[in-house]
């Protein structure tokens, strides 16, 4: 088993304590590699290196920083096989999907580089004679990037890329279970010939390393994606040094299927998309509200589609759903399925781990459909973050909107209807950051994600507005009288 190092100030180093921890292959339960278990002293070293690199990197021209990101994109393309292998072996992503992520990673970095050259400030209306006032976009400073485990490669680059291109220096802390992928990501970034200290990597548990980042006086910003309760802890910790925090947090996304919808298409497309990445996506629907007159048809077609999913070892070409990424998450989803059964829902397919070898060893769970749910059930109320789809009946538009909005989350929603004015009415009433009409969630770098609705986050990610979050608007006023 290989031992890996962290990257601080352009050097590959062990933790000051010399301690390490292992990551595990979720398909087999076997250890994959060991990484340094960082502590506060390592975070101090990384913050020092990032601060030392900041003056040069932040003053570099925008075109030079964009070109550095393009070199990174080219390196990701050249080394995509290594990234794909790790997505498959450390996260359990089916190889077909992992290839898609690697291609999307290159595309996203190219997009980040290109739009960064168009980011502009603003000249303000003249309010005093012989003066000019303007807003200049400047980097925030040193940015700690704390990523979740669910889509590891995409999460790292979609946060580190815009942070760096806008002139910030970074300290990346990947999810512990994806630490080897974090090392590989950094090794590839090093090939892009980016000045030492601009990107630093620390590996270790959120409770200690993450907290040291959130409280560090030498860090100006936290860019976090993860669970809402972790986000709350980070916001509190970061408040001591008043850092800017951009947080993409949890969701429990409602889909409303109206009586006039193309029900077959809705069920097919939603079921086809629901279980991708073992449904471990913040955008995965958490509850399907289906009009009572089309409910049976929706459930029937949804289940037919789910039965086509091929659960298997992620490195096999035919696999469309691999294991869950870790045991803790598998047990959490099993708990939701158990409570659904106890509370009176009907498990129409799946509901258990596969028992035939070799799938009996890893963290596999069969794709599960839970019909006849009630809005009060635990599986409907909480974020599942795994392969179980709860389906409920509704009888009026008002009821569907009320139930969809009855959540502490507000990340995204979907509406299926053939009636244009109904679509506008419902999308207008839903309290969420994004709504998708007659389509499952579409992800492209051009589209923004997240926002400020309820407990699902603070600030935007992706698109131009997501990049702008990594900048401050500095006001400058000059008298020329
Ligand atoms: P967690 O919140 O458990 O972990 C996310 C990251 O935070 C990990 O790197 C973790 O480290 C770290 N961390 C944990 N505790 C602390 C702490 N006290 N201080 C600082 N950092 C800490 O999330 P998951 O990885 O379990 O991801 C799943 C969650 O992420 C779901 O709720 C999902 O909805 C959300 N998510 C939201 C997205 C969005 O765009 N809105 C996108 C993707 C996921 P360690 O790994 O060591 O525990």
mmCIF file with all atom_site columns, C-alpha atoms and ligand atoms in Angstrom, residues 146-151 155 173-177 204-211 214 224-231 233-234 247-251 280-283 329 332 383 385 409 411 449-450 456 461, ligand 1:
data_model
loop_
_atom_site.group_PDB
_atom_site.id
_atom_site.type_symbol
_atom_site.label_atom_id
_atom_site.label_alt_id
_atom_site.label_comp_id
_atom_site.label_asym_id
_atom_site.label_entity_id
_atom_site.label_seq_id
_atom_site.pdbx_PDB_ins_code
_atom_site.Cartn_x
_atom_site.Cartn_y
_atom_site.Cartn_z
_atom_site.occupancy
_atom_site.B_iso_or_equiv
_atom_site.pdbx_formal_charge
_atom_site.auth_seq_id
_atom_site.auth_comp_id
_atom_site.auth_asym_id
_atom_site.auth_atom_id
_atom_site.pdbx_PDB_model_num
ATOM   1  C CA  . UNK A 1 146 ? -13.151 22.208 2.235  1.00 0.00 ? 146 UNK A CA  1
ATOM   2  C CA  . UNK A 1 147 ? -14.755 19.607 -0.030 1.00 0.00 ? 147 UNK A CA  1
ATOM   3  C CA  . UNK A 1 148 ? -17.283 16.784 0.497  1.00 0.00 ? 148 UNK A CA  1
ATOM   4  C CA  . UNK A 1 149 ? -16.876 13.193 -0.656 1.00 0.00 ? 149 UNK A CA  1
ATOM   5  C CA  . UNK A 1 150 ? -19.853 12.896 -2.991 1.00 0.00 ? 150 UNK A CA  1
ATOM   6  C CA  . UNK A 1 151 ? -18.393 13.996 -6.360 1.00 0.00 ? 151 UNK A CA  1
ATOM   7  C CA  . UNK A 1 155 ? -15.971 19.394 -6.144 1.00 0.00 ? 155 UNK A CA  1
ATOM   8  C CA  . UNK A 1 173 ? -8.744  20.006 2.543  1.00 0.00 ? 173 UNK A CA  1
ATOM   9  C CA  . UNK A 1 174 ? -10.486 17.166 0.716  1.00 0.00 ? 174 UNK A CA  1
ATOM   10 C CA  . UNK A 1 175 ? -13.016 14.882 2.401  1.00 0.00 ? 175 UNK A CA  1
ATOM   11 C CA  . UNK A 1 176 ? -10.956 12.386 4.407  1.00 0.00 ? 176 UNK A CA  1
ATOM   12 C CA  . UNK A 1 177 ? -12.315 9.397  2.485  1.00 0.00 ? 177 UNK A CA  1
ATOM   13 C CA  . UNK A 1 204 ? -7.012  15.061 7.822  1.00 0.00 ? 204 UNK A CA  1
ATOM   14 C CA  . UNK A 1 205 ? -10.302 15.015 9.724  1.00 0.00 ? 205 UNK A CA  1
ATOM   15 C CA  . UNK A 1 206 ? -12.774 17.868 9.471  1.00 0.00 ? 206 UNK A CA  1
ATOM   16 C CA  . UNK A 1 207 ? -13.159 18.130 13.250 1.00 0.00 ? 207 UNK A CA  1
ATOM   17 C CA  . UNK A 1 208 ? -9.476  19.053 13.748 1.00 0.00 ? 208 UNK A CA  1
ATOM   18 C CA  . UNK A 1 209 ? -7.919  20.162 10.418 1.00 0.00 ? 209 UNK A CA  1
ATOM   19 C CA  . UNK A 1 210 ? -11.179 21.712 9.150  1.00 0.00 ? 210 UNK A CA  1
ATOM   20 C CA  . UNK A 1 211 ? -11.610 23.565 12.415 1.00 0.00 ? 211 UNK A CA  1
ATOM   21 C CA  . UNK A 1 214 ? -12.000 27.825 9.908  1.00 0.00 ? 214 UNK A CA  1
ATOM   22 C CA  . UNK A 1 224 ? -17.216 24.906 1.839  1.00 0.00 ? 224 UNK A CA  1
ATOM   23 C CA  . UNK A 1 225 ? -19.540 22.289 0.357  1.00 0.00 ? 225 UNK A CA  1
ATOM   24 C CA  . UNK A 1 226 ? -21.022 19.701 2.653  1.00 0.00 ? 226 UNK A CA  1
ATOM   25 C CA  . UNK A 1 227 ? -23.763 18.992 5.166  1.00 0.00 ? 227 UNK A CA  1
ATOM   26 C CA  . UNK A 1 228 ? -25.803 21.807 6.695  1.00 0.00 ? 228 UNK A CA  1
ATOM   27 C CA  . UNK A 1 229 ? -24.858 20.927 10.281 1.00 0.00 ? 229 UNK A CA  1
ATOM   28 C CA  . UNK A 1 230 ? -21.137 20.983 9.397  1.00 0.00 ? 230 UNK A CA  1
ATOM   29 C CA  . UNK A 1 231 ? -21.694 24.319 7.644  1.00 0.00 ? 231 UNK A CA  1
ATOM   30 C CA  . UNK A 1 233 ? -20.199 24.644 12.857 1.00 0.00 ? 233 UNK A CA  1
ATOM   31 C CA  . UNK A 1 234 ? -17.831 26.235 10.309 1.00 0.00 ? 234 UNK A CA  1
ATOM   32 C CA  . UNK A 1 247 ? -21.380 27.488 1.744  1.00 0.00 ? 247 UNK A CA  1
ATOM   33 C CA  . UNK A 1 248 ? -23.153 24.988 -0.494 1.00 0.00 ? 248 UNK A CA  1
ATOM   34 C CA  . UNK A 1 249 ? -25.114 22.858 1.932  1.00 0.00 ? 249 UNK A CA  1
ATOM   35 C CA  . UNK A 1 250 ? -27.799 20.185 2.045  1.00 0.00 ? 250 UNK A CA  1
ATOM   36 C CA  . UNK A 1 251 ? -31.018 19.800 0.112  1.00 0.00 ? 251 UNK A CA  1
ATOM   37 C CA  . UNK A 1 280 ? -25.205 10.821 -3.552 1.00 0.00 ? 280 UNK A CA  1
ATOM   38 C CA  . UNK A 1 281 ? -25.774 14.232 -5.104 1.00 0.00 ? 281 UNK A CA  1
ATOM   39 C CA  . UNK A 1 282 ? -27.021 17.401 -3.460 1.00 0.00 ? 282 UNK A CA  1
ATOM   40 C CA  . UNK A 1 283 ? -29.359 17.820 -6.455 1.00 0.00 ? 283 UNK A CA  1
ATOM   41 C CA  . UNK A 1 329 ? -23.694 6.692  4.511  1.00 0.00 ? 329 UNK A CA  1
ATOM   42 C CA  . UNK A 1 332 ? -27.837 6.031  7.148  1.00 0.00 ? 332 UNK A CA  1
ATOM   43 C CA  . UNK A 1 383 ? -32.006 14.509 3.299  1.00 0.00 ? 383 UNK A CA  1
ATOM   44 C CA  . UNK A 1 385 ? -28.298 11.265 0.127  1.00 0.00 ? 385 UNK A CA  1
ATOM   45 C CA  . UNK A 1 409 ? -33.883 23.284 2.753  1.00 0.00 ? 409 UNK A CA  1
ATOM   46 C CA  . UNK A 1 411 ? -31.691 24.008 -2.923 1.00 0.00 ? 411 UNK A CA  1
ATOM   47 C CA  . UNK A 1 449 ? -25.768 26.486 -8.459 1.00 0.00 ? 449 UNK A CA  1
ATOM   48 C CA  . UNK A 1 450 ? -26.860 27.031 -4.857 1.00 0.00 ? 450 UNK A CA  1
ATOM   49 C CA  . UNK A 1 456 ? -29.158 25.154 1.807  1.00 0.00 ? 456 UNK A CA  1
ATOM   50 C CA  . UNK A 1 461 ? -21.241 28.581 -7.039 1.00 0.00 ? 461 UNK A CA  1
HETATM 51 P P1  . LIG B 2 .   ? -19.647 16.801 5.583  1.00 0.00 ? 1   LIG B P1  1
HETATM 52 O O1  . LIG B 2 .   ? -20.235 18.084 5.988  1.00 0.00 ? 1   LIG B O1  1
HETATM 53 O O2  . LIG B 2 .   ? -19.654 15.684 6.542  1.00 0.00 ? 1   LIG B O2  1
HETATM 54 O O3  . LIG B 2 .   ? -18.113 16.988 5.162  1.00 0.00 ? 1   LIG B O3  1
HETATM 55 C C1  . LIG B 2 .   ? -17.712 17.931 4.202  1.00 0.00 ? 1   LIG B C1  1
HETATM 56 C C2  . LIG B 2 .   ? -16.294 18.369 4.489  1.00 0.00 ? 1   LIG B C2  1
HETATM 57 O O4  . LIG B 2 .   ? -16.257 19.081 5.725  1.00 0.00 ? 1   LIG B O4  1
HETATM 58 C C3  . LIG B 2 .   ? -15.311 17.210 4.637  1.00 0.00 ? 1   LIG B C3  1
HETATM 59 O O5  . LIG B 2 .   ? -14.075 17.585 4.089  1.00 0.00 ? 1   LIG B O5  1
HETATM 60 C C4  . LIG B 2 .   ? -15.221 17.076 6.149  1.00 0.00 ? 1   LIG B C4  1
HETATM 61 O O6  . LIG B 2 .   ? -14.042 16.454 6.588  1.00 0.00 ? 1   LIG B O6  1
HETATM 62 C C5  . LIG B 2 .   ? -15.272 18.527 6.566  1.00 0.00 ? 1   LIG B C5  1
HETATM 63 N N1  . LIG B 2 .   ? -15.633 18.767 7.969  1.00 0.00 ? 1   LIG B N1  1
HETATM 64 C C6  . LIG B 2 .   ? -16.328 17.955 8.801  1.00 0.00 ? 1   LIG B C6  1
HETATM 65 N N2  . LIG B 2 .   ? -16.450 18.546 10.027 1.00 0.00 ? 1   LIG B N2  1
HETATM 66 C C7  . LIG B 2 .   ? -15.839 19.743 9.947  1.00 0.00 ? 1   LIG B C7  1
HETATM 67 C C8  . LIG B 2 .   ? -15.622 20.813 10.876 1.00 0.00 ? 1   LIG B C8  1
HETATM 68 N N3  . LIG B 2 .   ? -16.068 20.771 12.137 1.00 0.00 ? 1   LIG B N3  1
HETATM 69 N N4  . LIG B 2 .   ? -14.948 21.898 10.465 1.00 0.00 ? 1   LIG B N4  1
HETATM 70 C C9  . LIG B 2 .   ? -14.493 21.973 9.198  1.00 0.00 ? 1   LIG B C9  1
HETATM 71 N N5  . LIG B 2 .   ? -14.638 20.994 8.277  1.00 0.00 ? 1   LIG B N5  1
HETATM 72 C C10 . LIG B 2 .   ? -15.325 19.894 8.641  1.00 0.00 ? 1   LIG B C10 1
HETATM 73 O O7  . LIG B 2 .   ? -20.384 16.451 4.225  1.00 0.00 ? 1   LIG B O7  1
HETATM 74 P P2  . LIG B 2 .   ? -20.281 15.136 3.387  1.00 0.00 ? 1   LIG B P2  1
HETATM 75 O O8  . LIG B 2 .   ? -18.873 14.966 2.915  1.00 0.00 ? 1   LIG B O8  1
HETATM 76 O O9  . LIG B 2 .   ? -20.921 14.033 4.163  1.00 0.00 ? 1   LIG B O9  1
HETATM 77 O O10 . LIG B 2 .   ? -21.159 15.489 2.097  1.00 0.00 ? 1   LIG B O10 1
HETATM 78 C C11 . LIG B 2 .   ? -22.531 15.277 2.054  1.00 0.00 ? 1   LIG B C11 1
HETATM 79 C C12 . LIG B 2 .   ? -23.274 16.572 2.274  1.00 0.00 ? 1   LIG B C12 1
HETATM 80 O O11 . LIG B 2 .   ? -22.823 17.579 1.392  1.00 0.00 ? 1   LIG B O11 1
HETATM 81 C C13 . LIG B 2 .   ? -24.763 16.443 2.001  1.00 0.00 ? 1   LIG B C13 1
HETATM 82 O O12 . LIG B 2 .   ? -25.491 17.083 3.010  1.00 0.00 ? 1   LIG B O12 1
HETATM 83 C C14 . LIG B 2 .   ? -24.963 17.187 0.690  1.00 0.00 ? 1   LIG B C14 1
HETATM 84 O O13 . LIG B 2 .   ? -26.235 17.721 0.490  1.00 0.00 ? 1   LIG B O13 1
HETATM 85 C C15 . LIG B 2 .   ? -23.917 18.243 0.790  1.00 0.00 ? 1   LIG B C15 1
HETATM 86 N N6  . LIG B 2 .   ? -23.566 18.695 -0.549 1.00 0.00 ? 1   LIG B N6  1
HETATM 87 C C16 . LIG B 2 .   ? -24.079 19.875 -0.997 1.00 0.00 ? 1   LIG B C16 1
HETATM 88 C C17 . LIG B 2 .   ? -23.823 20.318 -2.277 1.00 0.00 ? 1   LIG B C17 1
HETATM 89 C C18 . LIG B 2 .   ? -24.361 21.621 -2.753 1.00 0.00 ? 1   LIG B C18 1
HETATM 90 O O14 . LIG B 2 .   ? -23.908 22.088 -3.797 1.00 0.00 ? 1   LIG B O14 1
HETATM 91 N N7  . LIG B 2 .   ? -25.296 22.249 -2.079 1.00 0.00 ? 1   LIG B N7  1
HETATM 92 C C19 . LIG B 2 .   ? -23.017 19.506 -3.203 1.00 0.00 ? 1   LIG B C19 1
HETATM 93 C C20 . LIG B 2 .   ? -22.518 18.292 -2.615 1.00 0.00 ? 1   LIG B C20 1
HETATM 94 C C21 . LIG B 2 .   ? -22.796 17.899 -1.335 1.00 0.00 ? 1   LIG B C21 1
HETATM 95 P P3  . LIG B 2 .   ? -14.015 14.857 6.830  1.00 0.00 ? 1   LIG B P3  1
HETATM 96 O O15 . LIG B 2 .   ? -14.151 14.245 5.496  1.00 0.00 ? 1   LIG B O15 1
HETATM 97 O O16 . LIG B 2 .   ? -12.713 14.629 7.453  1.00 0.00 ? 1   LIG B O16 1
HETATM 98 O O17 . LIG B 2 .   ? -15.173 14.543 7.730  1.00 0.00 ? 1   LIG B O17 1
#
